[in-house]
Short mmCIF file of C-alpha atoms in Angstrom, two decimals:
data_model
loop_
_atom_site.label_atom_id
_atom_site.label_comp_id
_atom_site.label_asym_id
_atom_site.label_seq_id
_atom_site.Cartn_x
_atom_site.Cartn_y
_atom_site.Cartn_z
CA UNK A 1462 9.83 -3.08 8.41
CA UNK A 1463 11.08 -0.01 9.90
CA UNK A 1464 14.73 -1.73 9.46
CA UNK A 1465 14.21 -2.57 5.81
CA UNK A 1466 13.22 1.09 5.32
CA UNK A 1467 16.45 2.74 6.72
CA UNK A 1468 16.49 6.52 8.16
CA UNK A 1469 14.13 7.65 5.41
CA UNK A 1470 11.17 9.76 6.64
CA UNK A 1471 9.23 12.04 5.22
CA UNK A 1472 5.51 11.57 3.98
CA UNK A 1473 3.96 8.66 3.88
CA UNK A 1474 0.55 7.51 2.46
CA UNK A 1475 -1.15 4.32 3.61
CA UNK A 1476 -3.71 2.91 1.31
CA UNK A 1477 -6.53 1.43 2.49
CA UNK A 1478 -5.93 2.61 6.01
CA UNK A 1479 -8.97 1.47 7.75
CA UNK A 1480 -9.61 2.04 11.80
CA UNK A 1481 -5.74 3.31 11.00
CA UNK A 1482 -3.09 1.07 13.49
CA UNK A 1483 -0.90 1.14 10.36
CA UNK A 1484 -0.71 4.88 9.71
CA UNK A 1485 -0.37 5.46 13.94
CA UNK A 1486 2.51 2.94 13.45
CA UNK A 1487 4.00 5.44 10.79
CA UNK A 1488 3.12 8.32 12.67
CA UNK A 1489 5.06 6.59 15.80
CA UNK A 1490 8.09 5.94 13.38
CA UNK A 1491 8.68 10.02 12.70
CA UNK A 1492 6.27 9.99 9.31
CA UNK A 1493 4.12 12.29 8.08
CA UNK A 1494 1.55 10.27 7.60
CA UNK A 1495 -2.19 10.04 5.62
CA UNK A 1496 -4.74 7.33 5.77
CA UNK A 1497 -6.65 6.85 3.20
CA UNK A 1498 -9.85 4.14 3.15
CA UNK A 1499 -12.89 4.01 0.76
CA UNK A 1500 -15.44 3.75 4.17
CA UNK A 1501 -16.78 6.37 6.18
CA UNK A 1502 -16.72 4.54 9.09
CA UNK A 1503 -13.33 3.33 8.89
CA UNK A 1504 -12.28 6.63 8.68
CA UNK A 1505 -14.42 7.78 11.24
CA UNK A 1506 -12.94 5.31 13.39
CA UNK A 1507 -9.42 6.21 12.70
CA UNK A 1508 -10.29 9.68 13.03
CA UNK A 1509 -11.46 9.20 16.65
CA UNK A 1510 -8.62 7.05 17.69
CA UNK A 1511 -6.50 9.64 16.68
CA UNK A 1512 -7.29 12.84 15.71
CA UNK A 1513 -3.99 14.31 15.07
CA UNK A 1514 -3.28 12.14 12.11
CA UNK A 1515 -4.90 13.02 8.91
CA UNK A 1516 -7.54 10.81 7.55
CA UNK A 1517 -9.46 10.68 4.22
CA UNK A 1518 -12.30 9.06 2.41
CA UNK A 1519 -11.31 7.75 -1.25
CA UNK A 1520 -12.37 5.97 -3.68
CA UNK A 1521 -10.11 3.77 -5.22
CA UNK A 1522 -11.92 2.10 -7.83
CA UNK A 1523 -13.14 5.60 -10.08
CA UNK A 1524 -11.23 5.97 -13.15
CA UNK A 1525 -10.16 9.29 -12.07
CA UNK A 1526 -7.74 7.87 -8.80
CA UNK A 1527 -4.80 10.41 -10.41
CA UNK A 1528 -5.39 13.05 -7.19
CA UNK A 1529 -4.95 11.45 -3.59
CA UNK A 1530 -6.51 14.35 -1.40
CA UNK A 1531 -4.54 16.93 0.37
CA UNK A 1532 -1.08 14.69 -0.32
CA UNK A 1533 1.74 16.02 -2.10
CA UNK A 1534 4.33 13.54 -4.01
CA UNK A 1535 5.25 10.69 -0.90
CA UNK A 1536 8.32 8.88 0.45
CA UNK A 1537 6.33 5.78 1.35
CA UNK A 1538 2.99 4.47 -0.26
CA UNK A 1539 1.88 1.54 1.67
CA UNK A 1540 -1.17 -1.33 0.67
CA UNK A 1541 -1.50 -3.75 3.29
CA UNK A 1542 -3.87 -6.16 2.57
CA UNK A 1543 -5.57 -3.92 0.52
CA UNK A 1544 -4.69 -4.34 -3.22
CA UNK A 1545 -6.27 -7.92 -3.66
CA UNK A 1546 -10.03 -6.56 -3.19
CA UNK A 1547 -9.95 -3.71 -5.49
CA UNK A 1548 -11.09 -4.33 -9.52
CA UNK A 1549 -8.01 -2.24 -10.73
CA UNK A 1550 -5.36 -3.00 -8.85
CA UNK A 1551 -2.60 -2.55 -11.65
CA UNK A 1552 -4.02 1.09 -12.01
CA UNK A 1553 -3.44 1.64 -8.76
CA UNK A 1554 0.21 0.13 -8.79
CA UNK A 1555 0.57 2.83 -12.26
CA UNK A 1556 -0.15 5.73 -10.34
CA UNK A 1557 1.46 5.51 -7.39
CA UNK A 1558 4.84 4.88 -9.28
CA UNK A 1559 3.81 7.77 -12.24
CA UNK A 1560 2.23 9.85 -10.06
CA UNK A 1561 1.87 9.28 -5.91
CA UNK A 1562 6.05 8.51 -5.67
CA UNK A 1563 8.21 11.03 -4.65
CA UNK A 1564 11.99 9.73 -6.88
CA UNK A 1565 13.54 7.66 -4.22
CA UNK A 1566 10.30 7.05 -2.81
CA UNK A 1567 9.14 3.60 -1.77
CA UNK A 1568 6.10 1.41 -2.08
CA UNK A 1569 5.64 -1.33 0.59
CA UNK A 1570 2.65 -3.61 -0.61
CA UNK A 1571 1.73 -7.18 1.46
CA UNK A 1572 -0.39 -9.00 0.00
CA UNK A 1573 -2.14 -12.98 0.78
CA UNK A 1574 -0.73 -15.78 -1.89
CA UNK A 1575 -3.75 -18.09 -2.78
CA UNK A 1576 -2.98 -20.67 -5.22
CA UNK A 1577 -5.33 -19.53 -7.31
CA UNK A 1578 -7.84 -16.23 -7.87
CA UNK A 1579 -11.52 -17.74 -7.79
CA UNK A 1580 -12.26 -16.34 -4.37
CA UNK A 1581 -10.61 -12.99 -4.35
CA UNK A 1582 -8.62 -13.70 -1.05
CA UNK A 1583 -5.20 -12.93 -2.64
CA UNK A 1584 -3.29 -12.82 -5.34
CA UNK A 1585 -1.05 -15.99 -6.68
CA UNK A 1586 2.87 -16.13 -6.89
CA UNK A 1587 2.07 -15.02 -10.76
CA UNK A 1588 -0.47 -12.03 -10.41
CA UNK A 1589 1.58 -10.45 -7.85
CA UNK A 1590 4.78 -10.96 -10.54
CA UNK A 1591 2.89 -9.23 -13.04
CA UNK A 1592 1.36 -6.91 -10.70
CA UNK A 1593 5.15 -6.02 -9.84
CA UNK A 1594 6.07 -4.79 -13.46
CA UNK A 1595 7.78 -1.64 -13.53
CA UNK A 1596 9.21 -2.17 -10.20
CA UNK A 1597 12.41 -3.13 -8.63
CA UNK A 1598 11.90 -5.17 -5.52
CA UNK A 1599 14.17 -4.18 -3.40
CA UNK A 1600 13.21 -6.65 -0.12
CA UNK A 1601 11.11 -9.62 0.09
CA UNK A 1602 9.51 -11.55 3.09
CA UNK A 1603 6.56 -13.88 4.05
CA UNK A 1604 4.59 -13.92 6.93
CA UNK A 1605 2.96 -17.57 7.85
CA UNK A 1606 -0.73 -17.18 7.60
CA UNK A 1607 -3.86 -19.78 9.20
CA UNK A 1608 -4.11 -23.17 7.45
CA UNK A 1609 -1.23 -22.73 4.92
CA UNK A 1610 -1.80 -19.69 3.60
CA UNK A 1611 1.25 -16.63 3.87
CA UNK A 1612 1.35 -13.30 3.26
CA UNK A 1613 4.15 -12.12 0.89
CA UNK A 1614 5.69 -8.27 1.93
CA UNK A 1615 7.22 -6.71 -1.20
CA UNK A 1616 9.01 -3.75 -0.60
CA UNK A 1617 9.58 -2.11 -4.15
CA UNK A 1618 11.46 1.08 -6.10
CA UNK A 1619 10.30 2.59 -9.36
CA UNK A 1620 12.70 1.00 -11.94
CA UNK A 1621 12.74 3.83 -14.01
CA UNK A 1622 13.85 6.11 -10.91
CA UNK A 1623 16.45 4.36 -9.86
#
């Protein structure tokens, strides 16, 4: 990942942090980095495992997602397997390219293919297609999952900042 990214740094926001091993990874790779998770104890957890990162509770699903707390405009917005369980995920997509994205900023989702959506477990080749609109992917990559399911890494560009 760090590769794909190149020598960018600056702040990065990871959505849906939980106990935060993603946002330490950032951290480690010269980020500034927030975590951001919708559970207390998720965050309480990252919190304690390192407490010179900065953590956050919110909630992702209220129609007013437009602020991210104490984050300005970020080089990197990440959703790692996080996307596929929230009701609105093409809001979310909206606003971090309208309003979370620095220009030249980056989004780096991952997200599990399912063949189809009954179960919530992931998105399908199609939903995550449409789910892209707007964006330019710029790298793409799939990780082999249990029982012959993968996990497809998108790593994406506002097309109108270009």
């Amino acid at each position: 990942m760090l590769a794909r990214l190149g020598p960018r740094r600056g702040l990065a926001i990871d959505l849906g942090c939980g106990v935060g091993s993603w946002t330490r990874i950032l951290a480690n790779w010269q980020f500034e980095t927030v975590g951001l998770d919708w559970a207390p104890q998720a965050i309480a957890s990252a919190r304690r495992a390192s407490p010179h990162l900065s953590y956050a509770l919110h909630d992702f699903t209220r129609p007013d997602i437009d602020a991210i707390p104490g984050t300005a405009k970020a080089d990197l917005i990440t959703a790692r397997l996080t996307l596929h369980v929230l009701p609105r995920p093409h809001s979310i997509m909206a606003w971090a390219r309208t309003r979370w994205l620095r220009p030249g900023g980056r989004f780096h989702l991952m997200v599990p293919i399912t063949a189809d959506r009954t179960d919530r477990t992931g998105f399908t080749e199609r939903e995550l297609m449409v789910l892209c609109d707007g964006w330019k992917v710029l790298d793409r990559w799939y990780l082999a999952g249990h029982r012959d399911t993968k996990t497809a890494c998108l790593l994406l560009a506002p097309e109108k900042l270009m």
